[in-house]
Coordinates of C-alpha atoms in Angstrom, one line a residue:
M1 CA -4.4 18.6 16.2
R2 CA -2.9 16.1 13.6
L3 CA -1.4 12.4 13.8
N4 CA 2.4 12.8 13.6
K5 CA 5.5 12.8 15.7
E6 CA 5.3 16.6 16.4
C7 CA 2.1 16.8 17.6
L8 CA 2.4 13.4 19.6
K9 CA 4.7 15.5 21.8
N10 CA 1.9 16.9 23.5
R11 CA 0.8 13.4 25.4
Q12 CA -1.7 14.9 27.8
W13 CA -3.7 16.3 24.9
W14 CA -4.4 12.8 23.7
L15 CA -4.6 11.1 27.2
D16 CA -7.3 13.7 28.3
R17 CA -9.2 12.4 25.4
G18 CA -9.0 8.6 26.1
Y19 CA -6.3 8.0 23.8
Q20 CA -3.8 5.0 24.6
L21 CA -0.2 6.3 23.9
P22 CA 3.0 4.1 23.1
E23 CA 4.7 3.3 26.3
Y24 CA 8.2 3.1 24.8
D25 CA 10.6 5.2 23.4
R26 CA 9.9 5.2 19.9
E27 CA 12.9 6.7 18.3
A28 CA 15.1 4.2 19.9
V29 CA 12.9 1.6 18.7
A30 CA 13.0 2.6 15.1
Q31 CA 17.0 2.8 15.5
E32 CA 17.0 -0.8 16.9
T33 CA 14.9 -1.8 14.0
R34 CA 16.9 -0.1 11.8
K35 CA 19.9 -2.1 13.3
H36 CA 18.9 -5.4 13.6
P37 CA 15.5 -5.7 12.2
V38 CA 13.1 -8.7 13.5
W39 CA 10.0 -8.3 11.7
I40 CA 8.9 -7.1 8.2
H41 CA 5.3 -7.4 6.9
F42 CA 4.1 -7.1 3.3
G43 CA 0.5 -5.5 3.1
V44 CA 0.2 -2.4 4.9
G45 CA -3.5 -2.1 4.8
N46 CA -6.5 -1.9 7.3
I47 CA -6.2 -5.3 9.1
F48 CA -2.4 -4.9 9.2
R49 CA -2.5 -1.9 11.4
A50 CA -5.7 -3.3 13.3
F51 CA -3.9 -6.6 14.7
M52 CA -0.5 -7.1 13.8
G53 CA 0.5 -3.5 14.6
E54 CA -1.5 -3.5 17.8
A55 CA 0.1 -6.7 18.7
A56 CA 3.7 -5.6 18.3
Q57 CA 2.7 -2.5 20.3
T58 CA 1.7 -4.7 23.3
L59 CA 4.9 -6.4 23.2
L60 CA 6.9 -2.8 23.1
N61 CA 4.7 -1.6 25.7
Q62 CA 5.5 -4.8 27.7
G63 CA 9.3 -4.4 27.1
C64 CA 9.3 -7.6 25.8
M65 CA 10.4 -6.4 22.3
C66 CA 12.7 -3.6 21.4
Q67 CA 12.1 -3.6 17.5
G68 CA 9.2 -2.4 15.5
I69 CA 7.6 -3.7 12.1
I70 CA 9.0 -2.8 9.0
G71 CA 6.0 -2.3 6.7
A72 CA 6.4 -3.2 3.0
E73 CA 3.6 -2.2 0.4
G74 CA 3.6 -4.2 -3.3
F75 CA 0.7 -3.3 -4.5
D76 CA -0.9 0.2 -3.8
D77 CA 2.1 2.9 -3.0
E78 CA -0.3 5.4 -2.4
I79 CA -1.3 3.7 1.0
I80 CA 2.3 4.6 2.0
E81 CA 2.6 7.9 0.0
R82 CA -0.8 9.3 1.5
I83 CA -1.5 8.0 4.4
N84 CA 1.6 6.4 6.5
R85 CA 4.5 9.0 5.7
P86 CA 1.9 12.0 6.3
C87 CA 1.4 10.6 9.9
D88 CA 5.0 9.7 10.3
D89 CA 3.6 5.6 10.5
Y90 CA 1.4 6.3 13.2
S91 CA -1.9 5.0 12.9
I92 CA -5.1 5.2 15.2
A93 CA -6.8 1.8 16.2
V94 CA -10.4 2.2 17.4
T95 CA -12.2 -0.4 18.6
L96 CA -15.9 -0.5 17.9
C97 CA -17.6 -2.8 20.9
G98 CA -20.8 -4.2 20.9
D99 CA -21.7 -2.4 23.7
G100 CA -21.1 0.9 21.6
S101 CA -18.3 1.9 23.7
V102 CA -15.2 3.0 21.8
K103 CA -11.6 2.5 22.4
K104 CA -8.9 4.6 20.7
S105 CA -5.1 3.7 20.6
V106 CA -2.6 5.3 18.7
T107 CA -0.3 2.5 17.0
G108 CA 3.7 3.6 17.0
S109 CA 4.8 0.3 16.6
I110 CA 5.5 0.6 12.4
T111 CA 8.2 2.4 12.3
Q112 CA 9.0 2.3 8.8
S113 CA 7.3 2.0 5.5
L114 CA 8.8 0.8 2.4
C115 CA 7.3 0.4 -1.4
L116 CA 8.2 -2.6 -3.2
N117 CA 8.6 -1.1 -6.4
R118 CA 11.5 -1.5 -8.5
K119 CA 10.9 2.2 -9.7
K120 CA 11.9 3.3 -6.5
T121 CA 15.4 2.0 -6.5
G122 CA 16.3 3.6 -3.0
E123 CA 13.5 2.0 -1.1
F124 CA 13.7 -1.5 -2.8
R125 CA 17.7 -1.5 -1.8
Q126 CA 16.6 -0.7 1.7
L127 CA 14.4 -4.2 1.4
E128 CA 17.4 -5.8 0.1
D129 CA 19.5 -4.9 3.0
I130 CA 16.8 -6.0 5.3
F131 CA 16.4 -9.1 3.7
T132 CA 20.4 -9.3 4.1
N133 CA 20.2 -9.0 7.7
P134 CA 20.8 -11.9 9.8
S135 CA 18.8 -10.6 12.5
L136 CA 15.2 -10.9 10.5
Q137 CA 13.3 -13.8 12.0
M138 CA 10.1 -13.4 10.0
A139 CA 8.5 -11.9 6.7
S140 CA 4.6 -12.0 7.1
F141 CA 2.0 -11.4 4.7
T142 CA -1.6 -9.9 4.4
I143 CA -1.6 -9.5 0.4
T144 CA -5.4 -10.9 0.1
E145 CA -6.2 -14.6 -1.1
K146 CA -5.7 -13.3 -4.9
G147 CA -2.3 -12.0 -4.1
Y148 CA -1.0 -15.5 -4.4
S149 CA -2.4 -16.4 -7.8
L150 CA 0.3 -17.2 -10.3
S151 CA -1.7 -18.8 -12.8
R152 CA -5.4 -18.8 -14.3
E153 CA -7.2 -22.0 -16.1
N154 CA -3.5 -23.7 -15.4
T155 CA -2.2 -20.9 -17.3
L156 CA 0.9 -18.7 -15.5
L157 CA 0.0 -14.8 -15.6
P158 CA 1.7 -13.2 -17.9
E159 CA 3.6 -11.1 -15.3
V160 CA 4.8 -14.3 -13.7
A161 CA 6.0 -15.9 -17.1
S162 CA 8.0 -12.7 -17.8
D163 CA 9.5 -12.9 -14.1
L164 CA 10.6 -16.7 -14.6
K165 CA 12.4 -15.5 -18.1
A166 CA 13.8 -12.2 -16.4
G167 CA 15.6 -13.8 -13.5
P168 CA 15.6 -12.3 -9.5
E169 CA 17.4 -9.2 -10.8
S170 CA 14.2 -8.3 -12.8
S171 CA 11.4 -9.5 -11.3
E172 CA 8.2 -7.2 -11.5
S173 CA 5.6 -9.4 -10.2
Y174 CA 4.3 -8.8 -6.6
L175 CA 5.6 -12.5 -5.5
G176 CA 8.3 -12.3 -8.0
K177 CA 9.9 -9.4 -6.3
V178 CA 9.3 -11.2 -2.7
A179 CA 10.9 -14.1 -4.1
A180 CA 13.7 -12.0 -5.4
L181 CA 14.5 -10.5 -1.7
L182 CA 14.6 -14.1 -0.6
Y183 CA 17.0 -14.7 -2.9
T184 CA 19.4 -12.1 -1.9
R185 CA 18.8 -13.3 1.9
F186 CA 20.0 -16.8 0.2
K187 CA 23.1 -15.4 -1.4
A188 CA 24.2 -13.6 1.7
G189 CA 24.4 -16.5 3.7
A190 CA 21.3 -18.7 3.7
Y191 CA 20.0 -17.1 6.5
P192 CA 17.2 -18.7 8.2
L193 CA 13.8 -17.3 7.9
A194 CA 9.6 -17.6 8.7
M195 CA 7.5 -16.6 5.7
V196 CA 4.4 -16.1 7.2
S197 CA 0.9 -15.8 5.7
M198 CA -1.6 -14.3 7.7
D199 CA -4.4 -14.0 5.1
N200 CA -7.8 -15.3 5.7
C201 CA -7.7 -18.0 3.1
S202 CA -7.1 -21.6 3.3
H203 CA -3.6 -23.2 3.6
N204 CA -1.9 -19.9 3.1
G205 CA 1.4 -21.0 4.3
E206 CA 1.3 -23.6 1.7
R207 CA -0.3 -21.2 -1.2
L208 CA 2.8 -18.7 -0.1
E209 CA 5.2 -21.9 0.0
Q210 CA 4.2 -23.0 -3.5
A211 CA 4.4 -19.6 -4.9
M212 CA 8.1 -19.4 -3.6
K213 CA 8.8 -22.9 -5.2
V214 CA 7.8 -21.6 -8.5
F215 CA 10.2 -19.1 -9.0
A216 CA 12.9 -20.6 -6.9
K217 CA 12.7 -23.6 -9.4
G218 CA 12.1 -21.9 -12.7
W219 CA 15.1 -19.4 -12.1
E220 CA 17.6 -22.2 -10.9
E221 CA 16.9 -24.4 -13.8
N222 CA 16.9 -21.3 -16.6
G223 CA 20.4 -20.6 -15.0
L224 CA 19.1 -17.4 -13.7
A225 CA 19.7 -17.8 -10.0
D226 CA 22.7 -19.7 -8.3
E227 CA 22.4 -23.3 -7.5
G228 CA 21.0 -24.3 -4.4
F229 CA 18.3 -21.6 -4.1
Y230 CA 15.7 -23.9 -4.3
H231 CA 17.0 -26.5 -2.0
Y232 CA 17.4 -23.2 0.6
V233 CA 13.4 -22.6 -0.2
C234 CA 12.0 -26.0 -0.3
A235 CA 14.3 -28.5 1.7
S236 CA 17.0 -27.0 3.9
G237 CA 14.7 -26.7 6.6
K238 CA 15.8 -23.0 7.2
V239 CA 13.2 -21.3 5.3
T240 CA 9.6 -21.9 6.7
F241 CA 5.9 -21.5 5.9
P242 CA 3.7 -21.6 8.8
W243 CA 0.1 -22.0 8.3
T244 CA -2.1 -19.6 10.6
M245 CA -5.8 -18.7 11.2
I246 CA -6.7 -15.1 11.6
D247 CA -10.1 -13.7 12.5
K248 CA -10.7 -9.8 12.9
I249 CA -13.5 -8.1 11.1
T250 CA -11.7 -5.0 9.6
P251 CA -14.1 -2.7 7.6
R252 CA -13.4 0.1 5.4
P253 CA -12.5 3.2 7.2
S254 CA -16.0 4.6 8.6
H255 CA -17.1 8.4 8.3
A256 CA -18.7 7.8 11.6
V257 CA -15.6 6.8 13.3
E258 CA -13.9 9.9 11.4
K259 CA -16.7 12.1 13.1
I260 CA -15.7 10.7 16.6
L261 CA -12.1 11.6 15.9
E262 CA -12.8 14.9 14.2
A263 CA -15.2 15.9 17.4
D264 CA -11.7 15.0 19.6
G265 CA -10.1 17.8 17.7
L266 CA -8.0 15.9 15.2
E267 CA -7.7 17.1 11.3
D268 CA -7.2 15.4 8.3
M269 CA -9.0 12.3 9.2
A270 CA -10.7 11.7 6.1
P271 CA -10.6 8.5 4.2
V272 CA -8.7 8.0 0.9
V273 CA -9.8 6.3 -1.9
T274 CA -6.9 5.2 -4.2
K275 CA -6.7 4.7 -7.6
K276 CA -6.6 1.0 -7.1
H277 CA -9.8 1.1 -5.0
T278 CA -8.3 0.8 -1.8
Y279 CA -9.9 2.4 1.0
V280 CA -7.3 3.7 3.3
A281 CA -7.4 6.4 6.5
P282 CA -5.1 7.8 9.1
Y283 CA -7.4 5.1 11.5
V284 CA -8.5 1.9 11.3
N285 CA -11.7 0.6 13.0
A286 CA -12.5 -2.9 13.6
E287 CA -14.3 -5.2 16.1
E288 CA -13.1 -6.4 19.7
S289 CA -13.1 -10.3 18.6
Q290 CA -9.7 -11.4 17.3
Y291 CA -8.0 -14.9 16.7
L292 CA -4.7 -15.4 15.2
V293 CA -3.4 -19.3 15.5
V294 CA -0.3 -19.5 14.0
E295 CA 2.3 -22.9 13.4
D296 CA 5.0 -22.5 15.7
A297 CA 7.9 -23.1 13.0
F298 CA 10.3 -20.1 13.1
P299 CA 14.0 -21.3 12.4
A300 CA 15.4 -17.9 13.0
G301 CA 13.0 -17.4 16.4
R302 CA 10.4 -15.1 16.6
P303 CA 9.1 -12.4 18.9
P304 CA 7.2 -13.7 21.9
L305 CA 3.7 -13.1 20.3
E306 CA 1.8 -15.4 22.6
K307 CA 2.1 -12.5 25.1
A308 CA -0.1 -10.5 23.0
G309 CA -2.9 -13.2 23.0
I310 CA -1.8 -14.8 19.9
I311 CA -1.8 -18.9 20.0
F312 CA 0.9 -21.0 18.7
T313 CA 0.3 -24.6 18.1
D314 CA 1.3 -27.5 15.2
R315 CA 0.1 -27.4 12.0
A316 CA -2.7 -30.1 12.1
T317 CA -4.1 -27.9 14.6
V318 CA -4.1 -24.7 12.8
E319 CA -5.7 -26.5 9.8
L320 CA -8.5 -27.6 11.8
T321 CA -8.9 -24.0 13.4
E322 CA -8.9 -22.8 9.6
R323 CA -11.3 -25.2 8.4
M324 CA -13.6 -24.6 11.2
K325 CA -13.4 -20.6 10.7
V326 CA -13.6 -20.5 7.1
C327 CA -15.4 -23.4 6.1
T328 CA -18.2 -23.1 8.5
C329 CA -18.3 -21.0 11.0
L330 CA -17.8 -17.5 10.0
N331 CA -16.5 -17.0 6.0
P332 CA -19.5 -18.8 4.6
L333 CA -21.8 -16.5 6.7
H334 CA -20.2 -13.3 5.6
T335 CA -20.4 -14.4 2.1
A336 CA -24.1 -15.4 2.1
L337 CA -25.1 -12.0 3.6
A338 CA -22.7 -10.2 1.3
I339 CA -24.5 -11.7 -1.9
F340 CA -28.3 -11.3 -0.6
G341 CA -27.3 -8.0 1.4
C342 CA -26.3 -6.7 -1.9
L343 CA -29.1 -8.1 -4.1
L344 CA -31.8 -6.7 -1.5
G345 CA -30.3 -3.0 -1.0
Y346 CA -28.6 -3.3 2.7
E347 CA -25.5 -1.1 3.3
K348 CA -24.6 -3.0 6.6
I349 CA -24.3 -6.5 7.6
C350 CA -25.6 -5.7 11.3
D351 CA -28.6 -4.3 9.7
E352 CA -28.9 -7.8 7.4
M353 CA -28.9 -9.5 10.9
K354 CA -32.3 -7.8 11.8
D355 CA -33.7 -9.4 8.6
E356 CA -35.9 -12.6 9.6
Q357 CA -34.9 -14.7 6.6
L358 CA -30.9 -13.6 6.4
N359 CA -30.8 -14.4 9.8
A360 CA -32.4 -17.6 9.5
L361 CA -30.1 -18.3 6.3
V362 CA -26.8 -17.6 8.1
R363 CA -27.7 -19.9 11.1
G364 CA -28.9 -22.6 8.6
I365 CA -25.8 -22.4 6.6
G366 CA -23.4 -22.7 10.1
Y367 CA -25.7 -24.7 12.6
K368 CA -27.7 -27.4 10.2
E369 CA -25.0 -27.4 7.3
G370 CA -22.0 -26.4 8.5
L371 CA -21.5 -28.0 11.8
P372 CA -21.8 -31.4 10.8
A373 CA -19.1 -31.4 8.4
A374 CA -17.0 -29.0 10.9
A375 CA -13.9 -30.7 12.8
D376 CA -13.1 -29.6 16.3
P377 CA -9.6 -28.4 16.7
G378 CA -9.6 -28.7 20.2
I379 CA -8.1 -24.9 21.3
L380 CA -11.7 -23.5 19.8
K381 CA -15.0 -25.1 20.3
P382 CA -16.9 -24.7 16.9
V383 CA -20.3 -24.2 18.3
D384 CA -18.9 -21.9 21.1
F385 CA -17.4 -19.6 17.8
L386 CA -20.3 -19.7 16.2
D387 CA -22.7 -18.6 18.8
T388 CA -20.3 -15.6 19.1
V389 CA -20.5 -15.0 15.0
V390 CA -24.2 -15.0 15.0
D391 CA -25.0 -13.6 18.4
V392 CA -22.2 -11.1 19.1
R393 CA -20.0 -10.0 16.4
L394 CA -22.7 -10.0 12.9
P395 CA -25.3 -8.1 14.8
N396 CA -22.8 -5.7 16.3
P397 CA -24.6 -2.3 15.4
F398 CA -21.6 -0.2 15.9
M399 CA -19.4 -2.3 13.4
P400 CA -19.7 -0.2 9.7
D401 CA -19.2 -3.5 7.8
T402 CA -20.9 -3.7 4.2
P403 CA -22.2 -6.4 2.2
Q404 CA -20.3 -4.3 -0.6
R405 CA -16.7 -4.8 0.6
I406 CA -17.5 -8.3 1.7
A407 CA -18.8 -9.3 -2.0
T408 CA -15.4 -8.5 -3.5
D409 CA -13.4 -11.2 -5.3
T410 CA -16.3 -13.6 -4.3
S411 CA -15.0 -16.3 -6.9
Q412 CA -12.2 -16.2 -5.4
K413 CA -13.9 -17.5 -2.0
L414 CA -16.4 -19.8 -3.0
A415 CA -14.2 -22.8 -3.4
I416 CA -13.0 -23.0 0.2
R417 CA -16.3 -21.5 2.1
F418 CA -18.3 -23.8 0.6
G419 CA -16.6 -26.1 -1.7
G420 CA -14.9 -27.9 1.6
T421 CA -18.5 -28.7 3.2
I422 CA -19.9 -29.9 -0.4
R423 CA -17.2 -32.4 -0.6
A424 CA -17.1 -33.4 3.2
Y425 CA -20.9 -34.3 2.3
M426 CA -20.0 -36.2 -0.7
E427 CA -17.2 -38.3 0.8
A428 CA -18.5 -38.9 4.1
P429 CA -20.6 -41.8 4.7
A430 CA -22.5 -40.1 7.8
L431 CA -23.5 -37.5 5.5
D432 CA -25.8 -37.0 2.2
V433 CA -24.9 -34.1 -0.2
H434 CA -28.7 -33.8 -1.3
S435 CA -29.6 -32.6 2.1
L436 CA -27.5 -29.4 1.4
R437 CA -30.4 -26.6 0.6
L438 CA -28.8 -23.4 1.8
I439 CA -25.5 -23.7 0.4
P440 CA -26.8 -24.3 -3.2
L441 CA -28.9 -21.5 -2.7
V442 CA -26.1 -18.8 -1.9
L443 CA -24.5 -20.0 -4.8
A444 CA -27.4 -19.6 -7.4
G445 CA -27.5 -16.1 -5.4
W446 CA -24.0 -15.3 -6.4
L447 CA -25.0 -16.3 -10.3
R448 CA -28.1 -13.9 -9.9
Y449 CA -25.8 -11.3 -8.3
L450 CA -23.5 -11.3 -11.2
T451 CA -26.4 -10.4 -13.6
G452 CA -25.9 -6.8 -12.1
I453 CA -29.6 -6.1 -11.4
D454 CA -30.8 -5.9 -7.6
D455 CA -34.3 -7.4 -6.6
K456 CA -36.3 -4.2 -7.3
G457 CA -35.2 -4.5 -10.8
N458 CA -32.5 -1.7 -10.7
A459 CA -29.2 -1.7 -12.2
M460 CA -26.3 -2.7 -9.5
A461 CA -22.6 -2.0 -9.5
L462 CA -20.8 -5.6 -8.8
S463 CA -17.7 -5.2 -6.3
P464 CA -14.1 -6.0 -7.7
D465 CA -13.6 -9.8 -8.5
P466 CA -11.3 -10.8 -11.2
M467 CA -13.8 -13.1 -12.8
A468 CA -16.9 -11.0 -12.4
E469 CA -16.6 -10.1 -15.9
D470 CA -16.1 -13.7 -17.6
V471 CA -19.1 -15.2 -15.5
S472 CA -21.4 -12.7 -15.9
S473 CA -21.3 -13.3 -19.9
Y474 CA -22.8 -16.4 -18.9
V475 CA -25.5 -15.3 -16.2
R476 CA -27.2 -12.1 -18.2
G477 CA -29.7 -12.5 -20.7
L478 CA -31.3 -15.7 -19.0
E479 CA -34.4 -14.1 -17.4
G480 CA -37.7 -16.5 -18.3
Q481 CA -35.6 -19.6 -19.5
P482 CA -36.4 -23.0 -18.6
V483 CA -33.9 -24.8 -16.4
K484 CA -32.7 -27.3 -18.6
V485 CA -31.5 -24.2 -21.3
V486 CA -30.2 -22.2 -18.3
M487 CA -27.8 -25.7 -17.3
E488 CA -27.0 -25.5 -20.8
K489 CA -25.7 -22.2 -20.8
L490 CA -24.1 -22.3 -17.5
S491 CA -22.2 -25.7 -17.8
P492 CA -18.9 -23.8 -18.2
V493 CA -19.3 -22.3 -15.1
L494 CA -20.9 -25.2 -12.9
K495 CA -18.2 -27.4 -13.8
N496 CA -15.5 -24.9 -12.8
G497 CA -13.6 -26.4 -9.7
E498 CA -11.6 -23.3 -9.2
I499 CA -15.2 -21.1 -8.5
F500 CA -17.0 -23.7 -6.5
G501 CA -14.4 -26.1 -5.0
V502 CA -15.9 -28.7 -6.7
D503 CA -18.0 -29.9 -10.3
L504 CA -21.4 -28.8 -9.3
F505 CA -22.4 -32.1 -11.9
Q506 CA -20.4 -34.2 -10.1
A507 CA -22.0 -33.3 -6.5
D508 CA -25.4 -33.8 -8.4
L509 CA -26.1 -30.0 -7.2
A510 CA -26.2 -28.4 -10.6
R511 CA -29.7 -28.8 -11.2
L512 CA -31.0 -27.4 -7.9
V513 CA -28.4 -24.4 -8.1
C514 CA -30.3 -23.7 -11.7
Q515 CA -33.2 -23.9 -10.1
D516 CA -32.4 -21.5 -7.6
F517 CA -31.5 -18.8 -10.0
C518 CA -34.4 -19.3 -12.3
A519 CA -36.9 -18.6 -9.4
M520 CA -34.6 -15.6 -8.5
D521 CA -34.1 -14.5 -12.0
Q522 CA -37.9 -13.5 -12.5
G523 CA -38.1 -10.1 -12.0
P524 CA -38.6 -7.7 -9.0
G525 CA -39.1 -9.7 -5.7
A526 CA -38.0 -12.8 -7.0
V527 CA -35.1 -13.0 -4.9
R528 CA -36.9 -12.3 -1.5
R529 CA -39.3 -14.9 -2.6
T530 CA -37.2 -17.5 -3.3
L531 CA -35.2 -16.8 -0.4
K532 CA -38.9 -17.4 1.9
E533 CA -39.6 -20.5 0.0
V534 CA -36.4 -22.3 0.3
L535 CA -36.0 -21.4 4.3
A536 CA -39.9 -22.5 4.6
L537 CA -38.9 -26.1 3.3
T538 CA -35.8 -26.3 5.1
K539 CA -37.6 -25.3 8.3
E540 CA -40.6 -28.3 7.3
G541 CA -37.9 -30.5 6.6

């Protein structure tokens, strides 16, 4: 048995093996979606299929929605070509519960997948047709935090600069092509649309909005777009960029889950690693806990996603919720475990939570250093959220999440996950930045990680990161050097607010970070020794 339209005709086979199946006429839904598209999503990776796809399926099963989601991929066409299309855009969502039980659902809410690739002219034209259809209500995004970057060190990326000169008809960068699609909607009638980033990063809606503004302004000023496009995007009220907070741990496809599905009798379940190092499979595995809080700003209307458990509120509440999660209650803990997990040779997050020092580290970062600077959004209590994270979610032994996966793009995450807390301690009269001890240790741990040597003295592969090579050139070869020399060598890095969210010299934390780095860069066992020593000091304090 395979995952495709033909095999799903044998519904009883799937039901007998515990799979929840679509309870709607998928062909009718697909036809309605083609005629009157409502929702298109950019970034057809694992979180999209595990969360948004399942939410849409809930509404379809309830009869609260009659169109599915159109998936669009602009980074890695292989996802669509090797996974989506062979499975007729079906997916299996496997929920790994903390009690060891497994829930399996065949998701059919994604009715079409298209490549955002101008070389595939037929598919790009289909995307243009979707964007010119007045029925479209929302375009959502999970393209990763780095997907919104248009510049580096205040210089436009070459592909963005090229797009601004070429115009919407010839744009080639990911967001340039998205802006070009938005331009086609403007020309077709300036129809309203919500552009909804659902990526796990701070002020995600603002990031998407700023990117669209760059293209709209540049094209209009250069005479490459009709007058009024910039106003349509930025000031008409017809295009909105709601902020969101998303939280659902969705690891890479696990071979253990693959074996579960194969034991059911399913074939061709093996995960695929694309040429761009994307890990995908016909299934997604994820935890049971999930949160999606969305600013309710949809000028063309929206599906009733609150019936699928999604929370709609105002922007201020979304921001507080996002800050609570991204800056305090989950993301900083994940990054700390990623860094030290790689250094100490761990391959599962859940195993790290059995480690006395690492468990104490994340609890100290969350409860002792994070919560004093955390805001209460009202709809979720920070301490309750944090309790669930450290007691239930991170220790879940059935979640195959790895520190190596989470360590990906760490340079793009530190500013938000730790910089905000450091700034709060610098600015709030009731807080003292010098009381921070564990957060500086994590920053030093990242620099030590970039040496590419683990705590046993063995070479260690670094996870993909756009700034890893640049920063690594500063940190390698410093073993045995005094703190003063290390500070001088690392000065350009420590001052980089794009990495850390603050200038660590201005925060008066640079010396402490370098002291910890030097302590951990003293040969095999130094990372573990430093971790124990710092935790002992914080316990005494």
